PDB file of C-alpha atoms and ligand atoms in Angstrom:
ATOM      1  CA  MET A  27      -1.802  98.832 -22.102  1.00 50.00           C
ATOM      2  CA  TYR A  28      -1.001  98.422 -25.656  1.00 53.00           C
ATOM      3  CA  ALA A  29      -4.481  98.769 -26.980  1.00 55.00           C
ATOM      4  CA  LEU A  30      -4.828 101.585 -25.274  1.00 54.00           C
ATOM      5  CA  ALA A  31      -2.530 103.894 -26.208  1.00 54.00           C
ATOM      6  CA  LYS A  32      -3.149 102.645 -29.573  1.00 53.00           C
ATOM      7  CA  THR A  33      -7.137 103.983 -29.136  1.00 53.00           C
ATOM      8  CA  LEU A  34      -5.783 107.416 -27.914  1.00 51.00           C
ATOM      9  CA  ALA A  35      -3.062 107.779 -30.894  1.00 52.00           C
ATOM     10  CA  LEU A  36      -6.075 107.190 -33.185  1.00 50.00           C
ATOM     11  CA  PHE A  37      -8.720 109.519 -31.595  1.00 50.00           C
ATOM     12  CA  VAL A  38      -6.134 112.114 -31.863  1.00 48.00           C
ATOM     13  CA  LEU A  39      -5.656 111.514 -35.429  1.00 48.00           C
ATOM     14  CA  THR A  40      -9.055 111.315 -35.923  1.00 47.00           C
ATOM     15  CA  SER A  41      -9.583 114.893 -34.153  1.00 46.00           C
ATOM     16  CA  SER A  42      -7.319 116.767 -35.911  1.00 47.00           C
ATOM     17  CA  PHE A  43      -8.330 115.308 -39.202  1.00 48.00           C
ATOM     18  CA  ALA A  44     -12.057 116.570 -38.511  1.00 46.00           C
ATOM     19  CA  GLN A  45     -10.454 120.054 -37.043  1.00 46.00           C
ATOM     20  CA  ALA A  46      -9.019 120.524 -40.684  1.00 44.00           C
ATOM     21  CA  HIS A  47     -11.933 119.635 -42.759  1.00 46.00           C
ATOM     22  CA  SER A  48     -14.244 122.110 -40.784  1.00 58.00           C
ATOM     23  CA  SER A  49     -11.376 124.999 -41.209  1.00 83.00           C
ATOM     24  CA  VAL A  50     -11.122 124.499 -44.523  1.00 92.00           C
ATOM     25  CA  GLU A  51     -13.036 123.619 -47.812  1.00 95.00           C
ATOM     26  CA  VAL A  52     -12.141 122.978 -51.462  1.00 96.00           C
ATOM     27  CA  GLN A  53     -14.366 123.658 -53.818  1.00 96.00           C
ATOM     28  CA  ASP A  54     -14.233 122.910 -57.722  1.00 97.00           C
ATOM     29  CA  ALA A  55     -11.069 121.047 -57.645  1.00 98.00           C
ATOM     30  CA  TYR A  56      -9.577 120.036 -60.878  1.00 98.00           C
ATOM     31  CA  ALA A  57      -6.185 119.098 -62.565  1.00 98.00           C
ATOM     32  CA  ARG A  58      -5.226 119.727 -66.432  1.00 97.00           C
ATOM     33  CA  ALA A  59      -5.465 117.218 -68.014  1.00 97.00           C
ATOM     34  CA  THR A  60      -2.058 116.520 -70.403  1.00 96.00           C
ATOM     35  CA  PRO A  61      -0.912 115.438 -73.744  1.00 93.00           C
ATOM     36  CA  PRO A  62       0.741 112.442 -73.599  1.00 89.00           C
ATOM     37  CA  SER A  63       4.757 113.655 -73.595  1.00 90.00           C
ATOM     38  CA  VAL A  64       3.823 116.166 -71.226  1.00 94.00           C
ATOM     39  CA  THR A  65       4.775 115.163 -67.385  1.00 96.00           C
ATOM     40  CA  THR A  66       3.969 118.295 -65.792  1.00 97.00           C
ATOM     41  CA  SER A  67       0.310 119.632 -65.007  1.00 97.00           C
ATOM     42  CA  ALA A  68      -1.439 121.442 -62.402  1.00 97.00           C
ATOM     43  CA  VAL A  69      -4.154 121.565 -59.792  1.00 98.00           C
ATOM     44  CA  PHE A  70      -6.745 124.088 -59.041  1.00 98.00           C
ATOM     45  CA  ALA A  71      -9.575 124.954 -56.902  1.00 98.00           C
ATOM     46  CA  THR A  72     -11.308 127.417 -54.632  1.00 98.00           C
ATOM     47  CA  LEU A  73     -10.122 127.244 -50.756  1.00 97.00           C
ATOM     48  CA  HIS A  74     -12.387 128.714 -48.291  1.00 96.00           C
ATOM     49  CA  ASN A  75     -11.246 129.604 -44.877  1.00 96.00           C
ATOM     50  CA  HIS A  76     -14.089 129.548 -42.341  1.00 93.00           C
ATOM     51  CA  THR A  77     -12.130 130.615 -39.696  1.00 92.00           C
ATOM     52  CA  ASP A  78     -11.220 133.746 -37.624  1.00 93.00           C
ATOM     53  CA  LYS A  79      -7.684 133.303 -38.110  1.00 93.00           C
ATOM     54  CA  GLU A  80      -5.300 133.219 -41.076  1.00 94.00           C
ATOM     55  CA  VAL A  81      -4.495 129.511 -42.617  1.00 95.00           C
ATOM     56  CA  VAL A  82      -1.009 129.221 -44.583  1.00 96.00           C
ATOM     57  CA  VAL A  83      -0.644 125.999 -46.568  1.00 97.00           C
ATOM     58  CA  MET A  84       2.624 124.297 -46.354  1.00 97.00           C
ATOM     59  CA  SER A  85       2.631 122.185 -49.532  1.00 98.00           C
ATOM     60  CA  ALA A  86       1.187 119.959 -51.324  1.00 98.00           C
ATOM     61  CA  SER A  87       1.275 116.286 -52.563  1.00 98.00           C
ATOM     62  CA  THR A  88      -0.537 113.773 -54.741  1.00 98.00           C
ATOM     63  CA  GLU A  89       0.940 109.799 -55.624  1.00 97.00           C
ATOM     64  CA  ARG A  90       0.707 110.322 -59.637  1.00 97.00           C
ATOM     65  CA  ALA A  91       3.635 113.592 -59.439  1.00 98.00           C
ATOM     66  CA  GLY A  92       7.314 112.904 -58.517  1.00 98.00           C
ATOM     67  CA  LYS A  93       7.349 116.943 -57.685  1.00 98.00           C
ATOM     68  CA  VAL A  94       4.935 119.278 -56.360  1.00 98.00           C
ATOM     69  CA  GLU A  95       4.985 122.849 -55.967  1.00 98.00           C
ATOM     70  CA  LEU A  96       3.304 125.780 -54.968  1.00 98.00           C
ATOM     71  CA  HIS A  97       3.139 128.777 -57.928  1.00 98.00           C
ATOM     72  CA  THR A  98       2.050 131.948 -58.394  1.00 97.00           C
ATOM     73  CA  VAL A  99       2.464 134.064 -61.928  1.00 96.00           C
ATOM     74  CA  GLU A 100       3.569 137.098 -61.976  1.00 94.00           C
ATOM     75  CA  MET A 101       4.190 140.008 -64.698  1.00 90.00           C
ATOM     76  CA  GLN A 102       7.772 140.512 -65.779  1.00 89.00           C
ATOM     77  CA  GLY A 103       7.915 143.063 -68.598  1.00 91.00           C
ATOM     78  CA  ASP A 104       5.184 141.507 -70.763  1.00 91.00           C
ATOM     79  CA  VAL A 105       5.401 137.909 -69.971  1.00 92.00           C
ATOM     80  CA  MET A 106       3.491 136.331 -68.055  1.00 91.00           C
ATOM     81  CA  LYS A 107       5.562 133.976 -65.573  1.00 94.00           C
ATOM     82  CA  MET A 108       5.031 131.434 -63.412  1.00 95.00           C
ATOM     83  CA  ARG A 109       7.551 131.303 -60.117  1.00 96.00           C
ATOM     84  CA  GLN A 110       7.323 128.517 -56.883  1.00 97.00           C
ATOM     85  CA  VAL A 111       6.249 130.186 -53.722  1.00 98.00           C
ATOM     86  CA  PRO A 112       7.097 129.376 -50.346  1.00 98.00           C
ATOM     87  CA  ASN A 113       3.180 129.029 -49.325  1.00 98.00           C
ATOM     88  CA  PHE A 114      -0.087 130.191 -49.995  1.00 98.00           C
ATOM     89  CA  THR A 115      -1.985 132.221 -47.267  1.00 97.00           C
ATOM     90  CA  ILE A 116      -5.739 132.276 -47.105  1.00 97.00           C
ATOM     91  CA  ALA A 117      -6.809 135.600 -45.041  1.00 96.00           C
ATOM     92  CA  ALA A 118      -9.756 134.612 -42.130  1.00 95.00           C
ATOM     93  CA  GLN A 119     -13.181 134.338 -43.691  1.00 95.00           C
ATOM     94  CA  GLN A 120     -11.833 134.718 -46.907  1.00 97.00           C
ATOM     95  CA  GLN A 121     -11.370 132.474 -49.878  1.00 97.00           C
ATOM     96  CA  LEU A 122      -8.299 131.283 -52.117  1.00 98.00           C
ATOM     97  CA  HIS A 123      -8.914 131.260 -56.182  1.00 97.00           C
ATOM     98  CA  LEU A 124      -6.182 128.919 -57.493  1.00 98.00           C
ATOM     99  CA  LYS A 125      -6.928 129.088 -61.244  1.00 95.00           C
ATOM    100  CA  PRO A 126      -4.976 129.094 -64.482  1.00 93.00           C
ATOM    101  CA  GLY A 127      -3.313 132.363 -64.728  1.00 92.00           C
ATOM    102  CA  ALA A 128      -2.682 132.793 -61.064  1.00 95.00           C
ATOM    103  CA  ASP A 129      -1.556 131.005 -57.811  1.00 97.00           C
ATOM    104  CA  HIS A 130      -2.129 126.939 -58.229  1.00 98.00           C
ATOM    105  CA  ILE A 131      -0.211 123.841 -57.011  1.00 98.00           C
ATOM    106  CA  MET A 132       2.201 122.295 -60.295  1.00 98.00           C
ATOM    107  CA  LEU A 133       2.610 118.719 -60.488  1.00 98.00           C
ATOM    108  CA  PHE A 134       6.025 117.677 -62.157  1.00 98.00           C
ATOM    109  CA  ASN A 135       7.116 114.172 -62.815  1.00 97.00           C
ATOM    110  CA  LEU A 136       3.543 112.841 -63.466  1.00 97.00           C
ATOM    111  CA  ASP A 137       3.948 108.708 -63.432  1.00 96.00           C
ATOM    112  CA  SER A 138       1.723 108.921 -66.711  1.00 95.00           C
ATOM    113  CA  PRO A 139      -0.183 111.545 -68.408  1.00 95.00           C
ATOM    114  CA  LEU A 140      -3.372 112.895 -66.362  1.00 97.00           C
ATOM    115  CA  LYS A 141      -6.898 111.604 -68.540  1.00 96.00           C
ATOM    116  CA  GLU A 142     -10.286 113.397 -68.556  1.00 95.00           C
ATOM    117  CA  GLY A 143     -12.627 111.566 -66.278  1.00 94.00           C
ATOM    118  CA  GLU A 144      -9.631 110.265 -63.662  1.00 97.00           C
ATOM    119  CA  VAL A 145      -9.538 111.957 -59.933  1.00 97.00           C
ATOM    120  CA  LEU A 146      -6.242 112.809 -58.690  1.00 97.00           C
ATOM    121  CA  SER A 147      -6.491 112.514 -54.838  1.00 98.00           C
ATOM    122  CA  VAL A 148      -4.473 115.658 -53.292  1.00 98.00           C
ATOM    123  CA  GLU A 149      -3.252 116.346 -49.910  1.00 98.00           C
ATOM    124  CA  LEU A 150      -2.257 119.547 -48.268  1.00 97.00           C
ATOM    125  CA  LEU A 151      -0.122 119.943 -45.710  1.00 96.00           C
ATOM    126  CA  LEU A 152      -1.130 123.204 -43.129  1.00 95.00           C
ATOM    127  CA  GLU A 153       0.650 125.375 -40.906  1.00 91.00           C
ATOM    128  CA  GLU A 154      -0.189 123.226 -37.799  1.00 82.00           C
ATOM    129  CA  GLY A 155       0.293 119.995 -38.550  1.00 89.00           C
ATOM    130  CA  ASP A 156      -3.346 119.252 -40.322  1.00 90.00           C
ATOM    131  CA  THR A 157      -3.739 117.749 -43.773  1.00 94.00           C
ATOM    132  CA  LEU A 158      -6.033 118.005 -46.199  1.00 94.00           C
ATOM    133  CA  GLN A 159      -7.589 115.572 -48.416  1.00 96.00           C
ATOM    134  CA  PHE A 160      -9.496 116.753 -51.438  1.00 97.00           C
ATOM    135  CA  ASP A 161     -10.289 115.080 -55.225  1.00 98.00           C
ATOM    136  CA  ALA A 162      -9.250 116.852 -58.609  1.00 98.00           C
ATOM    137  CA  PRO A 163     -10.969 115.026 -61.436  1.00 98.00           C
ATOM    138  CA  VAL A 164      -9.045 115.879 -64.544  1.00 98.00           C
ATOM    139  CA  LYS A 165     -10.443 117.798 -66.881  1.00 96.00           C
ATOM    140  CA  LYS A 166      -9.403 119.948 -70.470  1.00 93.00           C
ATOM    141  CA  VAL A 167      -8.429 123.333 -70.024  1.00 82.00           C
ATOM    142  CA  MET A 168      -6.886 125.862 -72.740  1.00 69.00           C
ATOM    143  CA  GLN A 169      -6.817 128.649 -70.768  1.00 57.00           C
ATOM    144  CA  GLY A 170      -3.648 130.012 -68.711  1.00 51.00           C
ATOM    145  CA  MET A 171      -1.901 127.317 -70.837  1.00 52.00           C
ATOM    146  CA  LYS A 172       0.880 129.750 -71.428  1.00 55.00           C
ATOM    147  CA  HIS A 173       3.749 128.743 -68.530  1.00 54.00           C
ATOM    148  CA  HIS A 174       6.945 129.885 -69.880  1.00 52.00           C
ATOM    149  CA  HIS A 175      10.294 127.405 -68.112  1.00 52.00           C
ATOM    150  CA  HIS A 176      13.347 127.852 -68.355  1.00 46.00           C
TER     151      HIS A 176
HETATM  152 CU1   CU B   2       3.433 126.374 -62.565  1.00 62.64          CU
END
């Protein structure tokens, strides 16, 4: 009886995982390499929503960062500032571009600097409890580095 329950639980987990994979596709993911003393970075990617429904990304996580936030960048006067947002919304059949100077996944409290050639494993939590895992290779990115912290 116990074995049967366990098998059923596994089946449910597996099927919801497979569903998440077919609905949202992650392409061109990468994380920004960090200089030795810097403990923040960001992850960029293109998220494709292949479903006929809006997909909402609730949060993101990676083992390497103590805290992960969803950020956007907007103009305040003549200064570009980044700001935390509660979620990312990807409209039906649309793409969301996470890129420098725009929406991005912000990493805080890195356990060690991100070095070029490493690969970060990132997990997204979607609205209906599905998770989506993807690999983000670490790359040097110069563009969009002007993040203003307060
Ligand atoms: Cu940010």
